[in-house]
Amino acid sequence: MKVSLITILDNTNFGTYLQALALSKTIEKLGLDVEIVDYIRPRMSRIGSMSWTRNPWKKLLKWLNYPAIEKLRDADHDFLKRFVALSPVTYSNYKQLKNNPPVADIYVTGSDQVWNSIYNQGIDKAFYLDFADKKAKRVSYAASIGMEDFPATEVKETMQLLSKYTQITVREQKAKNILARLGFANVEVVLDPTLLLDANDWRKISQLAGKPLDLNEPYLLVYSVETKKKIHSFHSTQKK
């Protein structure tokens, strides 16, 4: 049975790629054939990055820095390709997906902030699996909204898109509460995909990546997308 998985793949962010890797490997453990849709959001393309901000100086900086960002993204893609199957076609907008959708038995919206319309600059129907056939089976795993609520202007369309799902699971209680207010009562909160693999799974991946884990001493790993003074002060104290 073939599974087509779509999630965020265009951030230069370790967590983005590790969650995609982990969910893909977990689906494989179920005995299913999984392929991740190689999808780059329009705003993450060279042209899209220019429209992300109205500030002309920021636009110029983004334009000048884009080759470096693209290089990092290519490196992340190369890493992911060593462990999972990506679609043979790279899609850069929803229309391309709609016109030439991947063929699968089950379509899955993966984790990360796939339903954050602020980051996506509006509703990105690719992450709602609207490109799949009307009768296709749609599910989400640990999808995140990442906003306090859906914008009022997007609620109707969002409800229509989500109503096509067979099963919806989310990553946070807040997301469950938001969807409950829209009438989706059977939404479950589940683990982030990175926690679905055990220590041995990650050791194998690190070895195959050429970076074997060597943990001979007690350690504390902190991974944060935000800069917090408490984290830095704790780190400095421990180093002393």
Short mmCIF file of N, CA and C in Angstrom, two decimals, residues 73-191:
data_model
loop_
_atom_site.label_atom_id
_atom_site.label_comp_id
_atom_site.label_asym_id
_atom_site.label_seq_id
_atom_site.Cartn_x
_atom_site.Cartn_y
_atom_site.Cartn_z
N ARG A 73 19.39 24.41 1.91
CA ARG A 73 18.21 23.60 1.66
C ARG A 73 18.55 22.38 0.81
N ASP A 74 19.40 22.58 -0.19
CA ASP A 74 19.84 21.45 -1.02
C ASP A 74 20.60 20.42 -0.19
N ALA A 75 21.41 20.88 0.75
CA ALA A 75 22.16 19.97 1.62
C ALA A 75 21.21 19.17 2.49
N ASP A 76 20.18 19.84 3.00
CA ASP A 76 19.18 19.15 3.83
C ASP A 76 18.42 18.11 3.00
N HIS A 77 18.10 18.47 1.76
CA HIS A 77 17.42 17.52 0.87
C HIS A 77 18.30 16.30 0.60
N ASP A 78 19.58 16.55 0.37
CA ASP A 78 20.50 15.44 0.11
C ASP A 78 20.57 14.50 1.32
N PHE A 79 20.56 15.09 2.53
CA PHE A 79 20.56 14.28 3.74
C PHE A 79 19.30 13.42 3.80
N LEU A 80 18.15 14.03 3.55
CA LEU A 80 16.88 13.31 3.64
C LEU A 80 16.81 12.19 2.61
N LYS A 81 17.32 12.43 1.42
CA LYS A 81 17.27 11.44 0.35
C LYS A 81 18.04 10.17 0.68
N ARG A 82 18.95 10.25 1.64
CA ARG A 82 19.73 9.07 2.03
C ARG A 82 18.88 8.09 2.81
N PHE A 83 17.77 8.55 3.36
CA PHE A 83 17.00 7.72 4.28
C PHE A 83 15.56 7.48 3.84
N VAL A 84 15.01 8.38 3.04
CA VAL A 84 13.60 8.25 2.65
C VAL A 84 13.46 8.50 1.16
N ALA A 85 12.28 8.13 0.64
CA ALA A 85 11.99 8.35 -0.77
C ALA A 85 11.26 9.68 -0.94
N LEU A 86 11.79 10.53 -1.83
CA LEU A 86 11.11 11.76 -2.20
C LEU A 86 10.44 11.58 -3.55
N SER A 87 9.38 12.31 -3.79
CA SER A 87 8.70 12.21 -5.07
C SER A 87 9.65 12.59 -6.20
N PRO A 88 9.54 11.93 -7.36
CA PRO A 88 10.44 12.24 -8.47
C PRO A 88 10.24 13.65 -9.01
N VAL A 89 9.08 14.21 -8.72
CA VAL A 89 8.78 15.57 -9.18
C VAL A 89 8.91 16.53 -8.00
N THR A 90 9.58 17.67 -8.22
CA THR A 90 9.63 18.73 -7.22
C THR A 90 8.56 19.75 -7.57
N TYR A 91 7.66 20.00 -6.64
CA TYR A 91 6.55 20.93 -6.87
C TYR A 91 6.84 22.26 -6.18
N SER A 92 6.53 23.36 -6.85
CA SER A 92 6.78 24.67 -6.26
C SER A 92 5.51 25.48 -6.04
N ASN A 93 4.35 24.89 -6.32
CA ASN A 93 3.08 25.54 -6.00
C ASN A 93 1.95 24.52 -6.06
N TYR A 94 0.80 24.91 -5.51
CA TYR A 94 -0.34 24.00 -5.43
C TYR A 94 -0.84 23.59 -6.82
N LYS A 95 -0.82 24.52 -7.77
CA LYS A 95 -1.34 24.22 -9.11
C LYS A 95 -0.59 23.06 -9.75
N GLN A 96 0.73 23.03 -9.56
CA GLN A 96 1.52 21.93 -10.11
C GLN A 96 1.12 20.60 -9.50
N LEU A 97 0.86 20.61 -8.20
CA LEU A 97 0.41 19.39 -7.52
C LEU A 97 -0.94 18.95 -8.03
N LYS A 98 -1.83 19.89 -8.21
CA LYS A 98 -3.19 19.58 -8.67
C LYS A 98 -3.17 19.01 -10.08
N ASN A 99 -2.30 19.54 -10.92
CA ASN A 99 -2.25 19.09 -12.32
C ASN A 99 -1.52 17.76 -12.49
N ASN A 100 -0.61 17.45 -11.55
CA ASN A 100 0.17 16.21 -11.65
C ASN A 100 0.37 15.62 -10.26
N PRO A 101 -0.71 15.18 -9.62
CA PRO A 101 -0.59 14.71 -8.22
C PRO A 101 0.11 13.36 -8.10
N PRO A 102 0.82 13.15 -7.00
CA PRO A 102 1.39 11.82 -6.75
C PRO A 102 0.28 10.81 -6.55
N VAL A 103 0.49 9.60 -7.02
CA VAL A 103 -0.53 8.56 -6.91
C VAL A 103 -0.28 7.73 -5.66
N ALA A 104 -1.29 7.57 -4.83
CA ALA A 104 -1.13 6.81 -3.58
C ALA A 104 -2.48 6.26 -3.12
N ASP A 105 -2.42 5.33 -2.17
CA ASP A 105 -3.64 4.78 -1.58
C ASP A 105 -4.11 5.63 -0.40
N ILE A 106 -3.14 6.23 0.31
CA ILE A 106 -3.44 7.08 1.46
C ILE A 106 -2.59 8.34 1.37
N TYR A 107 -3.21 9.47 1.65
CA TYR A 107 -2.50 10.75 1.64
C TYR A 107 -2.44 11.27 3.08
N VAL A 108 -1.24 11.69 3.48
CA VAL A 108 -1.02 12.11 4.87
C VAL A 108 -0.44 13.51 4.93
N THR A 109 -1.08 14.37 5.73
CA THR A 109 -0.48 15.64 6.08
C THR A 109 0.38 15.40 7.31
N GLY A 110 1.66 15.69 7.20
CA GLY A 110 2.56 15.40 8.30
C GLY A 110 2.59 16.49 9.35
N SER A 111 3.60 16.45 10.17
CA SER A 111 3.71 17.35 11.30
C SER A 111 4.28 18.70 10.87
N ASP A 112 4.66 19.51 11.88
CA ASP A 112 5.16 20.86 11.71
C ASP A 112 3.96 21.81 11.52
N GLN A 113 4.25 23.10 11.36
CA GLN A 113 3.17 24.10 11.29
C GLN A 113 2.60 24.21 9.87
N VAL A 114 2.10 23.10 9.40
CA VAL A 114 1.59 23.01 8.03
C VAL A 114 0.32 23.84 7.82
N TRP A 115 -0.45 24.09 8.90
CA TRP A 115 -1.70 24.83 8.77
C TRP A 115 -1.58 26.25 9.31
N ASN A 116 -0.37 26.77 9.34
CA ASN A 116 -0.14 28.14 9.78
C ASN A 116 -0.23 29.06 8.56
N SER A 117 -1.35 29.74 8.41
CA SER A 117 -1.56 30.56 7.21
C SER A 117 -0.80 31.88 7.26
N ILE A 118 -0.19 32.19 8.41
CA ILE A 118 0.69 33.36 8.46
C ILE A 118 1.99 33.02 7.75
N TYR A 119 2.59 31.89 8.13
CA TYR A 119 3.82 31.45 7.48
C TYR A 119 3.60 31.11 6.00
N ASN A 120 2.42 30.57 5.71
CA ASN A 120 2.13 30.13 4.34
C ASN A 120 1.55 31.24 3.47
N GLN A 121 1.41 32.43 4.04
CA GLN A 121 0.83 33.57 3.32
C GLN A 121 -0.55 33.23 2.77
N GLY A 122 -1.40 32.74 3.65
CA GLY A 122 -2.74 32.34 3.26
C GLY A 122 -2.90 30.83 3.31
N ILE A 123 -4.06 30.35 2.97
CA ILE A 123 -4.32 28.90 2.98
C ILE A 123 -3.52 28.24 1.86
N ASP A 124 -2.67 27.30 2.24
CA ASP A 124 -1.94 26.52 1.25
C ASP A 124 -2.65 25.18 1.12
N LYS A 125 -3.42 25.03 0.07
CA LYS A 125 -4.26 23.84 -0.09
C LYS A 125 -3.44 22.56 -0.29
N ALA A 126 -2.16 22.72 -0.60
CA ALA A 126 -1.30 21.54 -0.73
C ALA A 126 -1.24 20.79 0.60
N PHE A 127 -1.15 21.54 1.71
CA PHE A 127 -1.04 20.93 3.03
C PHE A 127 -2.39 20.42 3.56
N TYR A 128 -3.45 20.70 2.82
CA TYR A 128 -4.76 20.15 3.16
C TYR A 128 -5.13 19.01 2.20
N LEU A 129 -4.14 18.59 1.42
CA LEU A 129 -4.29 17.43 0.53
C LEU A 129 -5.39 17.62 -0.50
N ASP A 130 -5.66 18.86 -0.87
CA ASP A 130 -6.75 19.13 -1.81
C ASP A 130 -6.39 18.72 -3.24
N PHE A 131 -5.13 18.37 -3.46
CA PHE A 131 -4.69 17.93 -4.78
C PHE A 131 -5.07 16.48 -5.06
N ALA A 132 -5.39 15.73 -4.01
CA ALA A 132 -5.72 14.31 -4.17
C ALA A 132 -7.14 14.15 -4.72
N ASP A 133 -7.40 12.97 -5.24
CA ASP A 133 -8.73 12.67 -5.77
C ASP A 133 -9.80 12.85 -4.70
N LYS A 134 -10.99 13.23 -5.11
CA LYS A 134 -12.08 13.50 -4.17
C LYS A 134 -12.35 12.32 -3.24
N LYS A 135 -12.19 11.11 -3.75
CA LYS A 135 -12.50 9.90 -2.97
C LYS A 135 -11.28 9.38 -2.20
N ALA A 136 -10.16 10.04 -2.31
CA ALA A 136 -8.93 9.57 -1.66
C ALA A 136 -9.05 9.63 -0.15
N LYS A 137 -8.34 8.72 0.51
CA LYS A 137 -8.32 8.71 1.98
C LYS A 137 -7.28 9.71 2.46
N ARG A 138 -7.72 10.64 3.31
CA ARG A 138 -6.85 11.69 3.83
C ARG A 138 -6.77 11.59 5.35
N VAL A 139 -5.55 11.68 5.88
CA VAL A 139 -5.36 11.72 7.34
C VAL A 139 -4.26 12.73 7.64
N SER A 140 -4.24 13.19 8.88
CA SER A 140 -3.13 14.06 9.31
C SER A 140 -2.49 13.43 10.53
N TYR A 141 -1.18 13.64 10.65
CA TYR A 141 -0.49 13.18 11.85
C TYR A 141 0.28 14.35 12.46
N ALA A 142 -0.08 14.70 13.69
CA ALA A 142 0.62 15.74 14.47
C ALA A 142 0.72 17.07 13.73
N ALA A 143 -0.31 17.37 12.95
CA ALA A 143 -0.32 18.66 12.26
C ALA A 143 -0.42 19.79 13.28
N SER A 144 0.21 20.91 12.97
CA SER A 144 0.20 22.05 13.88
C SER A 144 -0.35 23.28 13.18
N ILE A 145 -1.12 24.07 13.92
CA ILE A 145 -1.68 25.31 13.38
C ILE A 145 -0.74 26.48 13.66
N GLY A 146 -0.16 26.52 14.86
CA GLY A 146 0.84 27.53 15.17
C GLY A 146 0.31 28.95 15.28
N MET A 147 -1.01 29.10 15.37
CA MET A 147 -1.63 30.42 15.53
C MET A 147 -2.63 30.34 16.67
N GLU A 148 -3.04 31.50 17.16
CA GLU A 148 -4.05 31.51 18.22
C GLU A 148 -5.38 31.01 17.69
N ASP A 149 -5.64 31.24 16.42
CA ASP A 149 -6.86 30.79 15.77
C ASP A 149 -6.71 31.00 14.28
N PHE A 150 -7.61 30.39 13.51
CA PHE A 150 -7.63 30.66 12.08
C PHE A 150 -8.22 32.05 11.85
N PRO A 151 -7.69 32.83 10.91
CA PRO A 151 -8.30 34.12 10.59
C PRO A 151 -9.76 33.92 10.19
N ALA A 152 -10.62 34.84 10.60
CA ALA A 152 -12.06 34.71 10.34
C ALA A 152 -12.36 34.54 8.85
N THR A 153 -11.56 35.20 8.01
CA THR A 153 -11.79 35.13 6.57
C THR A 153 -11.43 33.76 5.97
N GLU A 154 -10.73 32.93 6.76
CA GLU A 154 -10.29 31.62 6.25
C GLU A 154 -11.06 30.45 6.85
N VAL A 155 -11.91 30.73 7.82
CA VAL A 155 -12.57 29.64 8.56
C VAL A 155 -13.43 28.77 7.65
N LYS A 156 -14.25 29.36 6.82
CA LYS A 156 -15.16 28.59 5.97
C LYS A 156 -14.41 27.64 5.05
N GLU A 157 -13.39 28.16 4.36
CA GLU A 157 -12.63 27.31 3.44
C GLU A 157 -11.84 26.25 4.19
N THR A 158 -11.29 26.61 5.34
CA THR A 158 -10.54 25.65 6.14
C THR A 158 -11.43 24.49 6.58
N MET A 159 -12.64 24.80 7.00
CA MET A 159 -13.59 23.75 7.41
C MET A 159 -13.93 22.84 6.25
N GLN A 160 -14.10 23.41 5.08
CA GLN A 160 -14.42 22.61 3.89
C GLN A 160 -13.27 21.65 3.56
N LEU A 161 -12.04 22.14 3.67
CA LEU A 161 -10.88 21.32 3.37
C LEU A 161 -10.70 20.20 4.40
N LEU A 162 -10.87 20.54 5.67
CA LEU A 162 -10.70 19.54 6.74
C LEU A 162 -11.82 18.51 6.76
N SER A 163 -12.97 18.87 6.26
CA SER A 163 -14.11 17.94 6.27
C SER A 163 -13.87 16.72 5.37
N LYS A 164 -12.87 16.80 4.50
CA LYS A 164 -12.55 15.68 3.60
C LYS A 164 -11.66 14.64 4.27
N TYR A 165 -11.15 14.95 5.47
CA TYR A 165 -10.24 14.04 6.16
C TYR A 165 -10.99 12.89 6.83
N THR A 166 -10.41 11.71 6.75
CA THR A 166 -10.94 10.54 7.46
C THR A 166 -10.59 10.62 8.94
N GLN A 167 -9.37 11.06 9.24
CA GLN A 167 -8.89 11.17 10.62
C GLN A 167 -7.96 12.37 10.73
N ILE A 168 -8.13 13.13 11.80
CA ILE A 168 -7.27 14.29 12.05
C ILE A 168 -6.60 14.13 13.41
N THR A 169 -5.27 14.19 13.43
CA THR A 169 -4.53 14.25 14.70
C THR A 169 -3.63 15.47 14.65
N VAL A 170 -3.40 16.07 15.81
CA VAL A 170 -2.62 17.30 15.89
C VAL A 170 -1.52 17.16 16.93
N ARG A 171 -0.64 18.14 16.97
CA ARG A 171 0.54 18.07 17.83
C ARG A 171 0.32 18.73 19.18
N GLU A 172 -0.61 19.67 19.27
CA GLU A 172 -0.81 20.41 20.51
C GLU A 172 -2.28 20.43 20.93
N GLN A 173 -2.48 20.55 22.23
CA GLN A 173 -3.83 20.67 22.77
C GLN A 173 -4.52 21.92 22.23
N LYS A 174 -3.75 23.00 22.05
CA LYS A 174 -4.32 24.23 21.53
C LYS A 174 -4.96 24.01 20.16
N ALA A 175 -4.27 23.23 19.31
CA ALA A 175 -4.81 22.94 17.98
C ALA A 175 -6.11 22.14 18.08
N LYS A 176 -6.14 21.19 18.99
CA LYS A 176 -7.35 20.40 19.22
C LYS A 176 -8.51 21.31 19.63
N ASN A 177 -8.22 22.27 20.51
CA ASN A 177 -9.26 23.20 20.98
C ASN A 177 -9.77 24.08 19.84
N ILE A 178 -8.86 24.54 19.00
CA ILE A 178 -9.26 25.37 17.86
C ILE A 178 -10.19 24.60 16.93
N LEU A 179 -9.82 23.36 16.63
CA LEU A 179 -10.63 22.54 15.72
C LEU A 179 -11.96 22.14 16.36
N ALA A 180 -11.95 21.96 17.67
CA ALA A 180 -13.20 21.63 18.37
C ALA A 180 -14.20 22.77 18.22
N ARG A 181 -13.72 24.00 18.27
CA ARG A 181 -14.61 25.16 18.11
C ARG A 181 -15.20 25.21 16.71
N LEU A 182 -14.53 24.58 15.75
CA LEU A 182 -15.04 24.54 14.38
C LEU A 182 -15.93 23.33 14.13
N GLY A 183 -16.12 22.52 15.18
CA GLY A 183 -17.01 21.37 15.06
C GLY A 183 -16.34 20.05 14.82
N PHE A 184 -15.01 20.00 14.87
CA PHE A 184 -14.28 18.74 14.67
C PHE A 184 -14.02 18.14 16.05
N ALA A 185 -14.90 17.24 16.46
CA ALA A 185 -14.88 16.75 17.84
C ALA A 185 -13.96 15.55 18.06
N ASN A 186 -13.60 14.85 17.01
CA ASN A 186 -12.84 13.61 17.17
C ASN A 186 -11.35 13.76 16.89
N VAL A 187 -10.83 14.93 17.08
CA VAL A 187 -9.41 15.19 16.85
C VAL A 187 -8.59 14.69 18.04
N GLU A 188 -7.48 14.01 17.76
CA GLU A 188 -6.61 13.49 18.82
C GLU A 188 -5.29 14.26 18.86
N VAL A 189 -4.72 14.39 20.05
CA VAL A 189 -3.40 14.96 20.23
C VAL A 189 -2.39 13.81 20.30
N VAL A 190 -1.35 13.87 19.46
CA VAL A 190 -0.39 12.77 19.39
C VAL A 190 1.04 13.31 19.52
N LEU A 191 1.97 12.40 19.66
CA LEU A 191 3.39 12.76 19.82
C LEU A 191 3.97 13.37 18.56
#
